[in-house]
PDB file of C-alpha atoms and ligand atoms in Angstrom:
ATOM      1  CA  MET U   1     -11.876  -5.560 -26.245  1.00 50.00           C
ATOM      2  CA  ALA U   2      -9.689  -7.144 -23.556  1.00 67.00           C
ATOM      3  CA  LYS U   3     -11.544  -7.895 -20.116  1.00 83.00           C
ATOM      4  CA  LEU U   4     -10.927  -5.261 -17.486  1.00 92.00           C
ATOM      5  CA  PHE U   5      -8.501  -6.323 -14.711  1.00 95.00           C
ATOM      6  CA  ARG U   6      -9.047  -5.163 -11.136  1.00 97.00           C
ATOM      7  CA  ALA U   7      -6.320  -5.779  -8.560  1.00 98.00           C
ATOM      8  CA  ALA U   8      -5.300  -4.641  -4.981  1.00 98.00           C
ATOM      9  CA  ILE U   9      -2.029  -5.012  -3.041  1.00 98.00           C
ATOM     10  CA  MET U  10      -2.050  -5.367   0.803  1.00 97.00           C
ATOM     11  CA  GLY U  11       0.781  -5.321   3.376  1.00 96.00           C
ATOM     12  CA  PRO U  12       2.001  -3.815   6.349  1.00 93.00           C
ATOM     13  CA  PRO U  13       3.841  -0.350   6.394  1.00 88.00           C
ATOM     14  CA  GLY U  14       7.146  -0.773   4.653  1.00 87.00           C
ATOM     15  CA  SER U  15       6.291  -4.292   3.109  1.00 94.00           C
ATOM     16  CA  GLY U  16       7.038  -3.076  -0.505  1.00 93.00           C
ATOM     17  CA  LYS U  17       3.519  -2.308  -1.728  1.00 96.00           C
ATOM     18  CA  GLY U  18       4.666   0.901  -3.524  1.00 91.00           C
ATOM     19  CA  THR U  19       7.820  -0.520  -5.002  1.00 90.00           C
ATOM     20  CA  ILE U  20       5.942  -3.671  -6.368  1.00 96.00           C
ATOM     21  CA  SER U  21       2.834  -1.527  -7.609  1.00 96.00           C
ATOM     22  CA  LYS U  22       5.093   0.580  -9.648  1.00 92.00           C
ATOM     23  CA  ARG U  23       6.672  -2.524 -11.320  1.00 95.00           C
ATOM     24  CA  ILE U  24       3.096  -4.016 -11.925  1.00 96.00           C
ATOM     25  CA  ALA U  25       1.819  -0.757 -13.441  1.00 94.00           C
ATOM     26  CA  GLN U  26       4.941  -0.531 -15.775  1.00 94.00           C
ATOM     27  CA  SER U  27       4.942  -4.267 -16.880  1.00 95.00           C
ATOM     28  CA  PHE U  28       1.186  -4.754 -17.173  1.00 95.00           C
ATOM     29  CA  GLY U  29      -0.238  -1.254 -17.978  1.00 93.00           C
ATOM     30  CA  LEU U  30      -2.644  -1.106 -15.063  1.00 95.00           C
ATOM     31  CA  LEU U  31      -3.439   2.294 -13.723  1.00 95.00           C
ATOM     32  CA  TYR U  32      -2.014   2.547 -10.343  1.00 94.00           C
ATOM     33  CA  LEU U  33      -3.792   4.171  -7.400  1.00 96.00           C
ATOM     34  CA  SER U  34      -2.041   4.626  -4.034  1.00 95.00           C
ATOM     35  CA  SER U  35      -4.121   5.566  -1.039  1.00 95.00           C
ATOM     36  CA  GLY U  36      -0.993   7.194   0.599  1.00 91.00           C
ATOM     37  CA  HIS U  37      -0.399   9.254  -2.378  1.00 90.00           C
ATOM     38  CA  TYR U  38      -3.993  10.672  -2.485  1.00 94.00           C
ATOM     39  CA  LEU U  39      -3.732  11.307   1.228  1.00 92.00           C
ATOM     40  CA  ARG U  40      -0.447  13.188   0.814  1.00 87.00           C
ATOM     41  CA  GLU U  41      -2.092  15.182  -2.026  1.00 90.00           C
ATOM     42  CA  SER U  42      -5.042  16.043   0.248  1.00 93.00           C
ATOM     43  CA  ILE U  43      -2.573  17.141   2.990  1.00 89.00           C
ATOM     44  CA  ALA U  44      -0.617  19.376   0.534  1.00 85.00           C
ATOM     45  CA  ALA U  45      -3.950  21.025  -0.536  1.00 91.00           C
ATOM     46  CA  ASN U  46      -4.143  22.321   3.042  1.00 88.00           C
ATOM     47  CA  THR U  47      -7.926  22.185   3.272  1.00 90.00           C
ATOM     48  CA  GLU U  48      -9.870  21.306   6.306  1.00 90.00           C
ATOM     49  CA  ALA U  49     -10.178  17.663   5.127  1.00 90.00           C
ATOM     50  CA  GLY U  50      -6.314  17.756   4.602  1.00 92.00           C
ATOM     51  CA  LEU U  51      -5.647  19.012   8.085  1.00 93.00           C
ATOM     52  CA  LEU U  52      -7.824  16.167   9.533  1.00 93.00           C
ATOM     53  CA  VAL U  53      -6.029  13.578   7.363  1.00 93.00           C
ATOM     54  CA  LYS U  54      -2.679  14.976   8.397  1.00 90.00           C
ATOM     55  CA  SER U  55      -3.511  14.592  12.086  1.00 91.00           C
ATOM     56  CA  TYR U  56      -3.944  10.733  11.451  1.00 90.00           C
ATOM     57  CA  VAL U  57      -1.030  10.213   8.938  1.00 85.00           C
ATOM     58  CA  GLU U  58       1.393  12.094  11.083  1.00 79.00           C
ATOM     59  CA  ARG U  59       0.745   9.669  13.898  1.00 78.00           C
ATOM     60  CA  SER U  60       0.825   6.685  11.433  1.00 77.00           C
ATOM     61  CA  MET U  61      -2.843   6.065  12.422  1.00 86.00           C
ATOM     62  CA  LEU U  62      -5.461   4.735  10.095  1.00 93.00           C
ATOM     63  CA  VAL U  63      -7.516   7.593   8.453  1.00 95.00           C
ATOM     64  CA  PRO U  64     -11.366   6.984   9.349  1.00 97.00           C
ATOM     65  CA  ASP U  65     -13.040   4.667   6.853  1.00 97.00           C
ATOM     66  CA  HIS U  66     -15.581   7.203   5.594  1.00 97.00           C
ATOM     67  CA  VAL U  67     -12.852   9.680   4.751  1.00 96.00           C
ATOM     68  CA  MET U  68     -10.952   6.932   2.837  1.00 97.00           C
ATOM     69  CA  THR U  69     -13.912   5.696   0.910  1.00 97.00           C
ATOM     70  CA  LYS U  70     -14.871   9.200  -0.150  1.00 95.00           C
ATOM     71  CA  LEU U  71     -11.264   9.761  -1.417  1.00 95.00           C
ATOM     72  CA  MET U  72     -10.953   6.537  -3.285  1.00 97.00           C
ATOM     73  CA  LEU U  73     -14.363   5.312  -4.638  1.00 97.00           C
ATOM     74  CA  PRO U  74     -15.178   8.395  -6.779  1.00 95.00           C
ATOM     75  CA  ARG U  75     -11.829   8.084  -8.419  1.00 95.00           C
ATOM     76  CA  LEU U  76     -12.573   4.468  -9.433  1.00 95.00           C
ATOM     77  CA  GLU U  77     -15.902   5.344 -10.603  1.00 93.00           C
ATOM     78  CA  GLN U  78     -14.293   7.779 -13.188  1.00 94.00           C
ATOM     79  CA  LEU U  79     -12.065   5.012 -14.357  1.00 93.00           C
ATOM     80  CA  SER U  80     -14.846   2.550 -15.306  1.00 86.00           C
ATOM     81  CA  GLY U  81     -13.331   1.671 -18.654  1.00 90.00           C
ATOM     82  CA  HIS U  82      -9.870   0.917 -17.185  1.00 94.00           C
ATOM     83  CA  SER U  83      -7.874  -1.859 -15.482  1.00 95.00           C
ATOM     84  CA  TRP U  84      -6.421  -0.739 -12.294  1.00 97.00           C
ATOM     85  CA  LEU U  85      -4.232  -1.700  -9.195  1.00 98.00           C
ATOM     86  CA  LEU U  86      -4.979  -0.349  -5.738  1.00 98.00           C
ATOM     87  CA  ASP U  87      -2.224   0.129  -3.352  1.00 97.00           C
ATOM     88  CA  GLY U  88      -3.042   0.452   0.391  1.00 96.00           C
ATOM     89  CA  PHE U  89      -6.829   0.438  -0.066  1.00 98.00           C
ATOM     90  CA  PRO U  90      -8.899  -1.382   1.166  1.00 98.00           C
ATOM     91  CA  ARG U  91      -7.152  -1.676   4.516  1.00 97.00           C
ATOM     92  CA  THR U  92     -10.086  -2.428   6.791  1.00 97.00           C
ATOM     93  CA  GLN U  93     -13.238  -4.584   6.551  1.00 98.00           C
ATOM     94  CA  SER U  94     -15.452  -1.619   6.263  1.00 98.00           C
ATOM     95  CA  GLN U  95     -13.418  -0.211   3.285  1.00 98.00           C
ATOM     96  CA  ALA U  96     -13.338  -3.699   1.602  1.00 98.00           C
ATOM     97  CA  LEU U  97     -17.067  -4.096   1.907  1.00 98.00           C
ATOM     98  CA  ALA U  98     -17.741  -0.563   0.435  1.00 98.00           C
ATOM     99  CA  LEU U  99     -15.380  -1.403  -2.400  1.00 98.00           C
ATOM    100  CA  ASN U 100     -17.014  -4.893  -2.814  1.00 97.00           C
ATOM    101  CA  ASN U 101     -20.300  -3.299  -3.413  1.00 96.00           C
ATOM    102  CA  LEU U 102     -19.018  -1.714  -6.499  1.00 95.00           C
ATOM    103  CA  TYR U 103     -16.298  -4.050  -7.863  1.00 95.00           C
ATOM    104  CA  GLN U 104     -15.415  -7.645  -7.793  1.00 95.00           C
ATOM    105  CA  LEU U 105     -11.527  -7.799  -7.699  1.00 97.00           C
ATOM    106  CA  ASP U 106      -9.852 -10.365  -9.935  1.00 97.00           C
ATOM    107  CA  LEU U 107      -6.623 -10.433  -7.747  1.00 98.00           C
ATOM    108  CA  VAL U 108      -5.458  -9.413  -4.297  1.00 98.00           C
ATOM    109  CA  ILE U 109      -1.748  -9.663  -3.478  1.00 98.00           C
ATOM    110  CA  SER U 110      -0.829  -9.889   0.181  1.00 98.00           C
ATOM    111  CA  LEU U 111       2.912  -9.223   1.136  1.00 97.00           C
ATOM    112  CA  ASN U 112       3.883 -11.128   4.210  1.00 96.00           C
ATOM    113  CA  ILE U 113       7.296  -9.790   5.207  1.00 95.00           C
ATOM    114  CA  PRO U 114       9.054 -10.717   8.542  1.00 93.00           C
ATOM    115  CA  TYR U 115       8.884  -8.153  11.457  1.00 89.00           C
ATOM    116  CA  GLU U 116      12.597  -7.863  11.614  1.00 89.00           C
ATOM    117  CA  THR U 117      12.911  -6.878   7.808  1.00 92.00           C
ATOM    118  CA  LEU U 118      10.153  -4.269   8.380  1.00 90.00           C
ATOM    119  CA  ARG U 119      11.870  -2.908  11.447  1.00 85.00           C
ATOM    120  CA  GLU U 120      15.102  -2.398   9.616  1.00 83.00           C
ATOM    121  CA  ARG U 121      13.441  -0.673   6.644  1.00 82.00           C
ATOM    122  CA  LEU U 122      11.256   1.665   8.844  1.00 81.00           C
ATOM    123  CA  SER U 123      13.965   2.539  11.318  1.00 78.00           C
ATOM    124  CA  ASP U 124      15.747   4.022   8.440  1.00 80.00           C
ATOM    125  CA  ARG U 125      12.660   5.981   7.443  1.00 81.00           C
ATOM    126  CA  TRP U 126      12.576   9.803   7.386  1.00 87.00           C
ATOM    127  CA  VAL U 127       9.554  11.875   6.632  1.00 83.00           C
ATOM    128  CA  HIS U 128       8.781  15.504   5.430  1.00 86.00           C
ATOM    129  CA  PRO U 129       6.071  16.299   7.985  1.00 80.00           C
ATOM    130  CA  ALA U 130       4.191  18.969   5.925  1.00 81.00           C
ATOM    131  CA  SER U 131       3.585  16.806   3.015  1.00 80.00           C
ATOM    132  CA  GLY U 132       4.114  13.294   4.249  1.00 74.00           C
ATOM    133  CA  ARG U 133       6.810  12.402   1.730  1.00 81.00           C
ATOM    134  CA  VAL U 134       8.801   9.473   2.832  1.00 81.00           C
ATOM    135  CA  TYR U 135      12.538   8.629   2.307  1.00 88.00           C
ATOM    136  CA  ASN U 136      14.696   5.720   3.236  1.00 84.00           C
ATOM    137  CA  MET U 137      18.291   6.447   3.948  1.00 82.00           C
ATOM    138  CA  GLY U 138      19.333   3.109   2.363  1.00 80.00           C
ATOM    139  CA  PHE U 139      16.958   2.518  -0.615  1.00 78.00           C
ATOM    140  CA  ASN U 140      15.741   5.953  -1.715  1.00 83.00           C
ATOM    141  CA  PRO U 141      17.569   8.656   0.193  1.00 92.00           C
ATOM    142  CA  PRO U 142      16.817  12.332  -0.237  1.00 95.00           C
ATOM    143  CA  ARG U 143      19.076  14.378  -2.665  1.00 96.00           C
ATOM    144  CA  VAL U 144      20.512  16.346   0.164  1.00 95.00           C
ATOM    145  CA  GLN U 145      20.880  14.539   3.512  1.00 93.00           C
ATOM    146  CA  GLY U 146      18.152  15.432   6.038  1.00 93.00           C
ATOM    147  CA  LYS U 147      16.235  17.782   3.499  1.00 96.00           C
ATOM    148  CA  ASP U 148      13.119  17.266   1.533  1.00 96.00           C
ATOM    149  CA  ASP U 149      13.777  17.038  -2.251  1.00 96.00           C
ATOM    150  CA  LEU U 150      10.979  19.471  -3.224  1.00 95.00           C
ATOM    151  CA  THR U 151      11.032  22.215  -0.435  1.00 95.00           C
ATOM    152  CA  GLY U 152      14.416  21.698   1.090  1.00 96.00           C
ATOM    153  CA  GLU U 153      12.695  21.579   4.566  1.00 96.00           C
ATOM    154  CA  PRO U 154      14.123  19.370   7.316  1.00 95.00           C
ATOM    155  CA  LEU U 155      13.114  15.806   7.478  1.00 93.00           C
ATOM    156  CA  ILE U 156      12.034  14.114  10.832  1.00 88.00           C
ATOM    157  CA  GLN U 157      11.916  10.618  12.145  1.00 83.00           C
ATOM    158  CA  HIS U 158       8.560   9.512  13.727  1.00 74.00           C
ATOM    159  CA  ASP U 159       8.421   8.180  17.193  1.00 71.00           C
ATOM    160  CA  ASP U 160       6.171   5.553  15.658  1.00 68.00           C
ATOM    161  CA  ASP U 161       8.998   4.139  13.837  1.00 71.00           C
ATOM    162  CA  LYS U 162      10.923   3.316  16.921  1.00 71.00           C
ATOM    163  CA  PRO U 163      10.820  -0.342  17.757  1.00 74.00           C
ATOM    164  CA  GLU U 164       8.174  -0.728  20.474  1.00 75.00           C
ATOM    165  CA  ALA U 165       5.705   1.527  18.645  1.00 77.00           C
ATOM    166  CA  LEU U 166       6.486  -0.292  15.419  1.00 81.00           C
ATOM    167  CA  MET U 167       5.579  -3.562  16.928  1.00 83.00           C
ATOM    168  CA  SER U 168       2.253  -2.421  18.025  1.00 82.00           C
ATOM    169  CA  ARG U 169       1.529  -0.864  14.754  1.00 83.00           C
ATOM    170  CA  LEU U 170       2.309  -4.140  12.964  1.00 88.00           C
ATOM    171  CA  ARG U 171       0.180  -6.179  15.348  1.00 88.00           C
ATOM    172  CA  HIS U 172      -2.675  -3.644  14.771  1.00 90.00           C
ATOM    173  CA  TYR U 173      -2.117  -4.005  11.020  1.00 92.00           C
ATOM    174  CA  LYS U 174      -2.608  -7.773  11.373  1.00 92.00           C
ATOM    175  CA  ASP U 175      -5.708  -7.509  13.279  1.00 95.00           C
ATOM    176  CA  VAL U 176      -7.316  -5.011  10.832  1.00 96.00           C
ATOM    177  CA  ALA U 177      -6.246  -6.898   7.794  1.00 96.00           C
ATOM    178  CA  LYS U 178      -7.408 -10.273   8.810  1.00 97.00           C
ATOM    179  CA  PRO U 179     -11.075  -9.827   7.842  1.00 98.00           C
ATOM    180  CA  VAL U 180     -10.142  -8.142   4.645  1.00 98.00           C
ATOM    181  CA  MET U 181      -7.860 -11.247   3.642  1.00 98.00           C
ATOM    182  CA  ASN U 182     -10.618 -13.627   4.766  1.00 98.00           C
ATOM    183  CA  LEU U 183     -13.167 -11.764   2.333  1.00 98.00           C
ATOM    184  CA  TYR U 184     -10.795 -12.129  -0.492  1.00 98.00           C
ATOM    185  CA  LYS U 185      -9.906 -15.634   0.305  1.00 98.00           C
ATOM    186  CA  SER U 186     -13.529 -16.541   0.383  1.00 98.00           C
ATOM    187  CA  GLN U 187     -13.865 -15.065  -3.126  1.00 98.00           C
ATOM    188  CA  GLY U 188     -10.803 -17.115  -4.373  1.00 97.00           C
ATOM    189  CA  VAL U 189      -8.763 -14.144  -5.359  1.00 98.00           C
ATOM    190  CA  LEU U 190      -6.161 -13.781  -2.505  1.00 98.00           C
ATOM    191  CA  HIS U 191      -2.534 -14.776  -3.277  1.00 98.00           C
ATOM    192  CA  SER U 192       0.065 -14.271  -0.453  1.00 98.00           C
ATOM    193  CA  PHE U 193       3.838 -13.948  -0.985  1.00 98.00           C
ATOM    194  CA  SER U 194       6.396 -14.283   1.779  1.00 97.00           C
ATOM    195  CA  GLY U 195      10.064 -13.070   1.805  1.00 96.00           C
ATOM    196  CA  THR U 196      12.498 -10.549   2.902  1.00 95.00           C
ATOM    197  CA  ASP U 197      13.506  -9.156  -0.417  1.00 93.00           C
ATOM    198  CA  THR U 198      11.370  -7.304  -2.877  1.00 94.00           C
ATOM    199  CA  ASN U 199      13.635  -8.360  -5.859  1.00 93.00           C
ATOM    200  CA  ARG U 200      13.116 -12.071  -5.029  1.00 96.00           C
ATOM    201  CA  ILE U 201       9.383 -11.838  -4.634  1.00 97.00           C
ATOM    202  CA  TRP U 202       8.877  -9.971  -7.790  1.00 97.00           C
ATOM    203  CA  PRO U 203       9.467 -12.721 -10.323  1.00 97.00           C
ATOM    204  CA  TYR U 204       6.613 -14.787  -8.608  1.00 98.00           C
ATOM    205  CA  ILE U 205       4.277 -11.975  -8.686  1.00 98.00           C
ATOM    206  CA  ASN U 206       5.169 -11.080 -12.290  1.00 97.00           C
ATOM    207  CA  SER U 207       4.483 -14.678 -13.299  1.00 97.00           C
ATOM    208  CA  LEU U 208       1.211 -14.799 -11.373  1.00 97.00           C
ATOM    209  CA  LEU U 209      -0.061 -11.572 -13.274  1.00 96.00           C
ATOM    210  CA  ASN U 210       1.210 -13.049 -16.548  1.00 95.00           C
ATOM    211  CA  THR U 211      -1.112 -16.096 -15.994  1.00 93.00           C
ATOM    212  CA  LYS U 212      -4.094 -14.176 -14.496  1.00 91.00           C
ATOM    213  CA  MET U 213      -4.183 -11.392 -17.032  1.00 87.00           C
ATOM    214  CA  HIS U 214      -3.808 -13.722 -20.027  1.00 78.00           C
ATOM    215  CA  THR U 215      -6.075 -16.513 -18.861  1.00 67.00           C
ATOM    216  CA  GLN U 216      -7.976 -15.391 -15.774  1.00 53.00           C
ATOM    217  CA  PRO U 217      -8.532 -18.932 -14.296  1.00 48.00           C
ATOM    218  CA  PRO U 218     -11.415 -18.912 -11.545  1.00 45.00           C
ATOM    219  CA  ASP U 219      -9.572 -20.956  -9.073  1.00 43.00           C
ATOM    220  CA  ALA U 220      -7.449 -19.528  -6.249  1.00 41.00           C
ATOM    221  CA  CYS U 221      -4.343 -20.695  -4.463  1.00 38.00           C
ATOM    222  CA  GLN U 222      -1.841 -19.374  -1.873  1.00 41.00           C
ATOM    223  CA  THR U 223       1.348 -18.690  -3.591  1.00 40.00           C
ATOM    224  CA  LYS U 224       4.517 -18.852  -1.421  1.00 39.00           C
ATOM    225  CA  THR U 225       7.968 -17.690  -2.206  1.00 42.00           C
ATOM    226  CA  PRO U 226      10.708 -20.145  -0.921  1.00 40.00           C
TER     227      PRO U 226
HETATM  228  P1  G5P V   1       1.002   4.481   2.936  1.00 79.16           P
HETATM  229  O1  G5P V   1       1.522   5.588   2.134  1.00 79.16           O
HETATM  230  O2  G5P V   1       0.131   3.426   2.253  1.00 79.16           O
HETATM  231  P2  G5P V   1       2.474   2.587   4.452  1.00 79.16           P
HETATM  232  O3  G5P V   1       2.850   2.934   5.913  1.00 79.16           O
HETATM  233  O4  G5P V   1       1.397   1.483   4.368  1.00 79.16           O
HETATM  234  O5  G5P V   1       2.162   3.857   3.802  1.00 79.16           O
HETATM  235  P3  G5P V   1       4.730   2.562   2.907  1.00 79.16           P
HETATM  236  O6  G5P V   1       5.604   3.313   3.853  1.00 79.16           O
HETATM  237  O7  G5P V   1       4.061   3.285   1.845  1.00 79.16           O
HETATM  238  O8  G5P V   1       3.586   1.964   3.840  1.00 79.16           O
HETATM  239  P4  G5P V   1       5.015   0.218   1.246  1.00 79.16           P
HETATM  240  O9  G5P V   1       4.366   1.068   0.139  1.00 79.16           O
HETATM  241  O10 G5P V   1       4.457  -0.962   1.734  1.00 79.16           O
HETATM  242  O11 G5P V   1       5.326   1.194   2.452  1.00 79.16           O
HETATM  243  O12 G5P V   1       6.544  -0.115   0.915  1.00 79.16           O
HETATM  244  P5  G5P V   1       7.567   0.736  -0.053  1.00 79.16           P
HETATM  245  O13 G5P V   1       7.362   2.159  -0.016  1.00 79.16           O
HETATM  246  O14 G5P V   1       7.592   0.064  -1.426  1.00 79.16           O
HETATM  247  O15 G5P V   1       8.847   0.315   0.619  1.00 79.16           O
HETATM  248  C1  G5P V   1       9.151   0.697   1.939  1.00 79.16           C
HETATM  249  C2  G5P V   1      10.743   1.179   2.031  1.00 79.16           C
HETATM  250  O16 G5P V   1      11.434  -0.038   1.859  1.00 79.16           O
HETATM  251  C3  G5P V   1      10.898   2.112   0.773  1.00 79.16           C
HETATM  252  O17 G5P V   1      11.912   3.071   1.287  1.00 79.16           O
HETATM  253  C4  G5P V   1      11.547   1.215  -0.194  1.00 79.16           C
HETATM  254  O18 G5P V   1      12.370   1.907  -1.100  1.00 79.16           O
HETATM  255  C5  G5P V   1      12.374   0.163   0.795  1.00 79.16           C
HETATM  256  N1  G5P V   1      12.285  -1.082   0.041  1.00 79.16           N
HETATM  257  C6  G5P V   1      11.444  -1.843  -0.624  1.00 79.16           C
HETATM  258  N2  G5P V   1      11.835  -3.054  -0.993  1.00 79.16           N
HETATM  259  C7  G5P V   1      12.982  -3.273  -0.230  1.00 79.16           C
HETATM  260  C8  G5P V   1      13.931  -4.330  -0.351  1.00 79.16           C
HETATM  261  O19 G5P V   1      13.805  -5.439  -0.801  1.00 79.16           O
HETATM  262  N3  G5P V   1      14.960  -4.152   0.421  1.00 79.16           N
HETATM  263  C9  G5P V   1      15.231  -2.943   1.179  1.00 79.16           C
HETATM  264  N4  G5P V   1      16.363  -2.737   1.860  1.00 79.16           N
HETATM  265  N5  G5P V   1      14.478  -1.982   1.167  1.00 79.16           N
HETATM  266  C10 G5P V   1      13.391  -2.062   0.299  1.00 79.16           C
HETATM  267  O20 G5P V   1      -0.022   5.087   4.055  1.00 79.16           O
HETATM  268  C11 G5P V   1       0.446   6.172   4.758  1.00 79.16           C
HETATM  269  C12 G5P V   1      -0.404   6.482   5.846  1.00 79.16           C
HETATM  270  O21 G5P V   1      -1.709   6.757   5.265  1.00 79.16           O
HETATM  271  C13 G5P V   1      -2.824   6.325   6.099  1.00 79.16           C
HETATM  272  C14 G5P V   1      -2.277   5.567   7.252  1.00 79.16           C
HETATM  273  O22 G5P V   1      -2.034   6.669   8.265  1.00 79.16           O
HETATM  274  C15 G5P V   1      -0.834   5.202   6.738  1.00 79.16           C
HETATM  275  O23 G5P V   1       0.006   5.191   7.794  1.00 79.16           O
HETATM  276  N6  G5P V   1      -3.550   5.399   5.198  1.00 79.16           N
HETATM  277  C16 G5P V   1      -4.813   4.868   5.345  1.00 79.16           C
HETATM  278  N7  G5P V   1      -5.558   4.992   6.466  1.00 79.16           N
HETATM  279  C17 G5P V   1      -6.643   4.223   6.430  1.00 79.16           C
HETATM  280  N8  G5P V   1      -7.038   3.477   5.425  1.00 79.16           N
HETATM  281  C18 G5P V   1      -6.236   3.324   4.357  1.00 79.16           C
HETATM  282  N9  G5P V   1      -6.753   2.541   3.180  1.00 79.16           N
HETATM  283  C19 G5P V   1      -5.015   4.002   4.278  1.00 79.16           C
HETATM  284  N10 G5P V   1      -4.071   4.065   3.392  1.00 79.16           N
HETATM  285  C20 G5P V   1      -3.219   4.985   3.889  1.00 79.16           C
HETATM  286 MG1   MG V   2       3.466   2.918   0.037  1.00 79.16          MG
END
């Protein structure tokens, strides 16, 4: 049986985690688990836990660690015989340590995207507040302008996606992500990719995965796109 492969992708809001994860899942057959997706599912279920989650996600604030680990870890335990890719989890040191107690990751991809690029992408972002579904007017617009695809309800733009708030969120992301990146760097599994365009970063990630999944060398390096 082929060796199981466990990976995670990290990056600030709007950095392309979801877009790249879908390509990885499709090309390499990894199961893809997105923290944002499970959070939105929990919001849609309208339970007490969902309402709590909503109060954080609506303000683009991090959901508390104990809620996140309870949401993600049992799902992984059900997938013990599978290879997988995590998108958006772990995001804090405490989440990374909780995951690390259960699984040693083979690869962590970190997306390093310039602030100006993120600002442009996120300032074009519209959200369906009840479900947390996100649209981008340039890249993935709703079918009807200003309306959610599933419910037809109006979309809104977050105050947090305005430039001043965005800057502080991105700074916060960096602070919180640093110890997580240090952990994976010390384990030799962290690979960082820099660039402004997902389609230009993708071939480098694709080729790294081809190497890792077929040979799994124990060494680590920092991969930079030009
Ligand atoms: P999410 O759902 O993980 P975010 O805020 O981290 O949400 P998001 O929006 O999902 O990030 P992404 O997945 O990094 O962004 O990027 P994406 O969706 O692929 O691309 C962003 C947009 O840019 C898309 O519209 C895409 O089409 C477009 N795009 C991609 N590439 C390009 C390109 O090359 N060019 C152009 N022009 N456009 C492009 O988390 C949501 C919330 O849940 C909570 C937090 O509150 C978070 O805010 N949360 C957690 N809280 C605590 N701990 C965790 N582990 C949490 N995980 C989620
Ligand atoms: Mg995403």
